[in-house]
Amino acid sequence: MPSVGPRQPCPCGSGRRYKACHGERSRPAPVLRPFAGRVDEPDLVALREFVPSATAPLTLSATHLADNPDHADRRIILGTLLPQAAAAVVRDDGEILLAMQTLVSGLDPAADLAGALLAALDAKPGSVVDGPPASAPAAVERLSGGLAALPRLPDLLDPAPLEITVHPGFAWWVPSSDGVEPSAEVTASLDRANATVVPTARLGSVPAAYWCSPGDRVHLRWALPLGSAGPDVSDVSEEAVLDALARVSAADKLTVGDGSRFVGSFRADGLVVPVWDLEPDADADSCEKPAAQLWSVLREALADPRALTSQERRVRAGVVGRTLTLR
């Protein structure tokens, strides 16, 4: 947890004073960056917070497979959202669907995901894993080792980055069956779910940037890395990212194409996610080259050791003022 005074707002975003929230010694603190250490941390945050429908196959770590050789042949798919917001589903053929987005989360989303995955690995085919999160405060308080005693998703997975596929709907919910049409109930459920999907596309030129079109607006949302900003920036902090955004904005280069406008950022799982309004006819392809150019400029700004100028500090205040914390 960041250094904070007892009467200041709690960093967890509850709106309460720190001393009345996580400042109590008996209350475990939430994990602010649950996916830190993963190369694909920004994409995991995006899948959890704002990508409506996407999947990625998961590979279990060599350490886990050495201890659990019976899991070697299990097919596991990480998805954004499952029917009824279930934490995981085990299909009749044993394939596991693991959800990033659920109705309730605990103190550590990575521990919740690991708990759901382990439960699914032990469940019978045709089962739904839909219990309380593994890191629910009441459950953590009963553990002698606290949160540290819980397995976490990065511990269970191979460290290679995920291969993410963004989908226009939730057809991936239904297993492919040769010549067998889904029932009318399943079709109706899919139609209702598909109607809620915001058109979304992942850019290929930069990490974890997603074009989306909610209604008559067009946006680019970009989960910026903190731990792997590039070969010339080995590790950066949230404050350094805000400084870099201010430098680039002051130079009038904080753009992702003609007509784009930086409208602010939100904090999600410890990362800064800038958002741009785009021209109404802008598609994902039109953002690729400007985003790659901006990524190069941002990396240079992140590597700049100089203190901000007075103008850049004024711009930074505006950047911070347009930042919303998701909780």
Coordinates of C-alpha atoms in Angstrom, one line a residue:
M1 CA 0.0 0.0 0.0
P2 CA 1.2 3.5 -0.7
S3 CA 2.3 5.7 2.2
V4 CA -0.8 7.5 3.4
G5 CA -1.9 9.4 6.5
P6 CA -4.7 8.0 8.8
R7 CA -7.1 10.7 7.8
Q8 CA -6.4 10.6 4.1
P9 CA -8.7 8.7 1.7
C10 CA -7.9 5.0 1.6
P11 CA -5.9 4.0 -1.6
C12 CA -8.4 1.1 -2.2
G13 CA -10.9 3.7 -3.5
S14 CA -13.6 3.0 -0.9
G15 CA -14.0 6.7 -0.2
R16 CA -13.4 6.1 3.6
R17 CA -10.5 7.4 5.6
Y18 CA -7.5 5.1 5.7
K19 CA -7.7 4.6 9.5
A20 CA -11.3 3.5 9.2
C21 CA -10.7 1.2 6.2
H22 CA -7.4 -0.7 5.5
G23 CA -5.5 1.2 8.1
E24 CA -7.0 -1.2 10.7
R25 CA -4.3 -3.7 11.4
S26 CA -6.8 -6.6 11.5
R27 CA -8.1 -5.9 8.0
P28 CA -6.1 -7.3 5.1
A29 CA -5.2 -4.8 2.4
P30 CA -6.2 -5.4 -1.3
V31 CA -3.5 -6.2 -3.9
L32 CA -3.3 -3.1 -6.1
R33 CA -1.4 -4.8 -9.0
P34 CA -2.6 -8.4 -9.0
F35 CA -0.9 -9.3 -12.3
A36 CA 2.4 -7.6 -11.7
G37 CA 5.4 -9.6 -13.0
R38 CA 3.5 -10.9 -16.1
V39 CA 4.7 -9.6 -19.4
D40 CA 1.1 -9.5 -20.5
E41 CA -0.1 -7.6 -17.3
P42 CA -1.7 -4.8 -19.4
D43 CA -3.7 -7.2 -21.5
L44 CA -4.9 -9.1 -18.4
V45 CA -6.0 -5.8 -16.9
A46 CA -7.8 -4.9 -20.1
L47 CA -9.6 -8.3 -20.3
R48 CA -10.7 -7.8 -16.7
E49 CA -11.8 -4.2 -16.9
F50 CA -13.0 -3.1 -20.3
V51 CA -12.8 -5.7 -23.1
P52 CA -16.3 -7.2 -23.6
S53 CA -15.5 -10.5 -25.3
A54 CA -12.1 -12.1 -25.8
T55 CA -10.3 -15.4 -25.2
A56 CA -6.8 -16.8 -24.8
P57 CA -5.6 -20.3 -24.3
L58 CA -3.7 -21.0 -21.1
T59 CA -0.7 -23.2 -20.5
L60 CA 0.0 -24.4 -17.0
S61 CA 3.5 -23.9 -15.6
A62 CA 6.1 -26.7 -15.6
T63 CA 6.2 -26.6 -11.8
H64 CA 2.5 -27.1 -11.5
L65 CA 2.5 -29.9 -14.1
A66 CA 5.4 -31.6 -12.3
D67 CA 3.2 -31.7 -9.1
N68 CA 0.0 -32.5 -11.0
P69 CA 0.9 -34.6 -14.1
D70 CA -2.8 -35.5 -14.6
H71 CA -3.5 -31.9 -15.6
A72 CA -1.1 -32.0 -18.5
D73 CA -3.8 -32.8 -21.1
R74 CA -6.4 -30.4 -19.9
R75 CA -7.5 -27.6 -22.3
I76 CA -8.0 -24.3 -20.6
I77 CA -9.4 -21.1 -22.1
L78 CA -9.3 -17.8 -20.4
G79 CA -12.3 -15.6 -21.3
T80 CA -13.6 -12.3 -20.4
L81 CA -17.1 -13.2 -19.2
L82 CA -19.1 -16.5 -18.8
P83 CA -22.9 -17.1 -18.7
Q84 CA -24.4 -16.0 -15.4
A85 CA -21.0 -14.4 -14.6
A86 CA -19.7 -17.7 -13.4
A87 CA -16.1 -17.9 -12.3
A88 CA -15.4 -21.1 -14.4
V89 CA -17.1 -23.7 -16.4
V90 CA -16.0 -27.3 -17.1
R91 CA -17.5 -28.6 -20.3
D92 CA -18.6 -32.2 -20.9
D93 CA -15.3 -33.0 -22.6
G94 CA -13.3 -31.6 -19.7
E95 CA -12.3 -28.3 -21.4
I96 CA -12.2 -25.4 -18.8
L97 CA -13.4 -21.9 -19.4
L98 CA -12.0 -19.4 -16.8
A99 CA -13.6 -16.0 -16.5
M100 CA -11.7 -12.7 -15.9
Q101 CA -15.0 -10.8 -15.1
T102 CA -17.2 -11.9 -12.3
L103 CA -19.9 -10.3 -10.1
V104 CA -17.8 -10.3 -6.9
S105 CA -14.0 -10.2 -6.5
G106 CA -11.9 -10.5 -3.4
L107 CA -8.7 -8.7 -2.2
D108 CA -6.6 -10.3 -5.0
P109 CA -8.1 -11.0 -8.4
A110 CA -5.1 -13.2 -9.3
A111 CA -5.8 -15.4 -6.3
D112 CA -9.5 -15.5 -7.1
L113 CA -8.6 -16.7 -10.7
A114 CA -6.2 -19.3 -9.3
G115 CA -8.8 -20.6 -6.9
A116 CA -11.4 -20.9 -9.6
L117 CA -9.0 -22.6 -11.9
L118 CA -7.9 -25.1 -9.3
A119 CA -11.5 -25.8 -8.4
A120 CA -12.3 -26.4 -12.1
L121 CA -9.3 -28.7 -12.5
D122 CA -10.7 -30.9 -9.7
A123 CA -14.4 -30.6 -10.8
K124 CA -16.4 -33.2 -12.8
P125 CA -17.2 -32.5 -16.5
G126 CA -20.3 -30.5 -16.8
S127 CA -19.7 -28.5 -13.6
V128 CA -20.0 -24.8 -13.0
V129 CA -17.6 -23.2 -10.5
D130 CA -19.5 -20.4 -8.9
G131 CA -18.5 -20.1 -5.2
P132 CA -17.2 -17.1 -3.3
P133 CA -13.8 -15.6 -4.4
A134 CA -10.8 -17.3 -2.8
S135 CA -9.5 -14.0 -1.5
A136 CA -12.7 -12.8 0.1
P137 CA -11.8 -10.7 3.2
A138 CA -13.6 -13.1 5.6
A139 CA -11.7 -16.1 4.0
V140 CA -8.3 -14.4 4.1
E141 CA -8.7 -13.4 7.8
R142 CA -9.1 -17.1 8.6
L143 CA -5.8 -18.0 7.0
S144 CA -2.7 -18.0 9.2
G145 CA -0.6 -16.8 6.3
G146 CA -3.1 -14.3 5.0
L147 CA -3.1 -13.5 1.3
A148 CA 0.4 -14.9 1.0
A149 CA -0.9 -18.3 1.7
L150 CA -3.1 -18.4 -1.4
P151 CA -1.9 -19.6 -4.8
R152 CA -2.1 -16.9 -7.6
L153 CA -2.7 -17.2 -11.3
P154 CA 0.8 -16.1 -12.3
D155 CA 2.2 -19.0 -10.2
L156 CA 0.1 -21.5 -12.1
L157 CA 0.8 -20.3 -15.7
D158 CA 3.6 -20.6 -18.1
P159 CA 5.3 -17.2 -18.2
A160 CA 4.9 -16.8 -22.0
P161 CA 2.6 -13.9 -22.9
L162 CA -1.0 -14.8 -23.8
E163 CA -2.3 -15.0 -27.4
I164 CA -5.5 -13.0 -27.2
T165 CA -8.4 -13.2 -29.6
V166 CA -11.1 -10.5 -29.5
H167 CA -14.5 -11.7 -30.6
P168 CA -17.6 -9.8 -31.9
G169 CA -19.8 -11.8 -29.6
F170 CA -20.0 -14.8 -27.3
A171 CA -20.3 -17.6 -29.8
W172 CA -17.2 -19.2 -28.0
W173 CA -19.5 -20.0 -25.1
V174 CA -21.0 -22.8 -27.1
P175 CA -18.8 -25.8 -28.0
S176 CA -18.6 -26.6 -31.6
S177 CA -20.7 -29.7 -32.5
D178 CA -20.7 -31.3 -35.9
G179 CA -24.2 -30.8 -37.4
V180 CA -25.8 -30.1 -34.0
E181 CA -27.7 -26.8 -33.7
P182 CA -27.8 -25.1 -30.3
S183 CA -31.2 -25.1 -28.6
A184 CA -33.7 -22.2 -28.9
E185 CA -32.9 -21.3 -25.2
V186 CA -29.2 -21.2 -25.8
T187 CA -29.6 -19.2 -29.0
A188 CA -31.8 -16.7 -27.2
S189 CA -29.3 -16.4 -24.4
L190 CA -26.5 -15.8 -26.9
D191 CA -28.5 -13.2 -28.7
R192 CA -29.1 -11.3 -25.5
A193 CA -25.4 -11.4 -24.6
N194 CA -24.3 -10.4 -28.1
A195 CA -26.5 -7.4 -28.0
T196 CA -24.5 -6.0 -25.1
V197 CA -21.1 -6.3 -26.8
V198 CA -19.3 -3.1 -27.7
P199 CA -17.4 -3.5 -31.0
T200 CA -13.8 -3.8 -30.0
A201 CA -10.5 -4.6 -31.7
R202 CA -7.0 -5.0 -30.3
L203 CA -4.2 -3.1 -32.0
G204 CA -1.2 -5.1 -33.2
S205 CA 1.4 -2.4 -33.3
V206 CA 1.5 -1.6 -29.6
P207 CA 0.8 -3.6 -26.4
A208 CA -2.7 -3.7 -24.8
A209 CA -4.4 -0.9 -26.9
Y210 CA -8.0 -1.5 -27.8
W211 CA -10.2 0.4 -30.2
C212 CA -13.9 0.4 -29.3
S213 CA -17.1 2.0 -30.6
P214 CA -19.7 2.4 -27.8
G215 CA -22.8 3.8 -29.5
D216 CA -22.0 6.7 -31.8
R217 CA -18.6 7.3 -30.2
V218 CA -15.2 5.9 -31.0
H219 CA -12.4 5.5 -28.5
L220 CA -9.0 4.1 -28.0
R221 CA -8.2 2.7 -24.5
W222 CA -4.6 1.8 -23.8
A223 CA -3.4 0.0 -20.7
L224 CA 0.1 1.3 -20.4
P225 CA 2.8 -1.1 -19.0
L226 CA 4.6 -0.3 -15.8
G227 CA 7.1 -3.1 -15.7
S228 CA 8.0 -3.5 -19.3
A229 CA 7.8 -0.2 -21.1
G230 CA 10.5 -1.2 -23.6
P231 CA 14.1 -2.2 -24.0
D232 CA 15.3 1.3 -22.9
V233 CA 12.9 1.4 -19.9
S234 CA 13.2 -1.6 -17.7
D235 CA 10.8 -0.5 -14.9
V236 CA 8.6 2.5 -14.3
S237 CA 6.1 3.7 -11.7
E238 CA 2.6 5.1 -12.1
E239 CA 4.0 8.6 -11.3
A240 CA 6.6 8.2 -14.1
V241 CA 3.8 7.3 -16.5
L242 CA 1.8 10.4 -15.5
D243 CA 5.0 12.5 -15.9
A244 CA 5.5 11.0 -19.4
L245 CA 1.9 11.7 -20.4
A246 CA 2.4 15.3 -19.2
R247 CA 5.6 15.8 -21.2
V248 CA 4.1 14.4 -24.4
S249 CA 0.9 16.4 -23.9
A250 CA 2.8 19.6 -23.3
A251 CA 4.6 19.0 -26.6
D252 CA 1.2 18.6 -28.3
K253 CA 2.1 15.0 -29.3
L254 CA -0.4 13.1 -27.1
T255 CA -2.4 12.0 -30.2
V256 CA -3.4 8.7 -31.9
G257 CA -4.3 10.2 -35.3
D258 CA -5.9 13.2 -36.9
G259 CA -8.9 14.5 -34.9
S260 CA -8.1 12.4 -31.8
R261 CA -8.4 14.0 -28.4
F262 CA -7.0 12.8 -25.1
V263 CA -9.9 12.9 -22.7
G264 CA -8.4 11.4 -19.5
S265 CA -7.4 8.2 -17.9
F266 CA -8.6 5.6 -15.5
R267 CA -6.6 3.5 -13.0
A268 CA -7.3 -0.2 -13.1
D269 CA -5.5 -2.9 -11.2
G270 CA -2.6 -0.5 -10.6
L271 CA -2.1 0.6 -14.2
V272 CA -2.9 3.9 -16.0
V273 CA -5.3 3.5 -18.9
P274 CA -5.4 6.7 -21.1
V275 CA -8.5 7.2 -23.3
W276 CA -8.8 9.1 -26.5
D277 CA -11.8 10.2 -28.5
L278 CA -11.4 9.4 -32.1
E279 CA -13.0 10.7 -35.3
P280 CA -16.4 9.0 -36.0
D281 CA -15.1 7.2 -39.0
A282 CA -11.8 6.1 -37.4
D283 CA -11.3 2.3 -37.3
A284 CA -8.6 0.2 -35.6
D285 CA -6.3 0.1 -38.6
S286 CA -6.2 3.9 -38.8
C287 CA -4.8 4.0 -35.2
E288 CA -2.0 1.5 -35.8
K289 CA 0.7 3.9 -37.2
P290 CA -0.2 6.9 -34.9
A291 CA -0.2 4.6 -31.8
A292 CA 3.2 3.1 -32.7
Q293 CA 4.6 6.7 -33.1
L294 CA 3.1 7.7 -29.8
W295 CA 4.5 4.6 -28.1
S296 CA 8.0 5.6 -29.3
V297 CA 7.5 9.1 -28.0
L298 CA 6.2 7.9 -24.6
R299 CA 9.1 5.6 -24.2
E300 CA 11.5 8.4 -24.8
A301 CA 9.6 10.5 -22.2
L302 CA 9.7 7.7 -19.7
A303 CA 13.5 7.5 -20.1
D304 CA 13.9 11.3 -19.7
P305 CA 15.5 11.9 -16.2
R306 CA 14.9 15.6 -16.2
A307 CA 12.4 17.2 -13.8
L308 CA 9.2 18.6 -15.3
T309 CA 9.1 22.2 -16.4
S310 CA 6.6 24.6 -14.9
Q311 CA 4.4 24.2 -18.0
E312 CA 4.7 20.4 -17.9
R313 CA 3.7 20.4 -14.2
R314 CA 0.6 22.5 -15.0
V315 CA -0.3 20.0 -17.8
R316 CA 0.3 17.1 -15.4
A317 CA -2.2 18.5 -12.9
G318 CA -4.7 18.5 -15.7
V319 CA -3.8 14.9 -16.5
V320 CA -4.2 13.8 -12.9
G321 CA -7.4 15.7 -12.6
R322 CA -8.9 13.7 -15.4
T323 CA -8.0 10.3 -13.9
L324 CA -10.7 8.0 -12.5
T325 CA -9.9 5.0 -10.3
L326 CA -12.0 1.9 -11.0
R327 CA -12.8 -0.3 -8.0

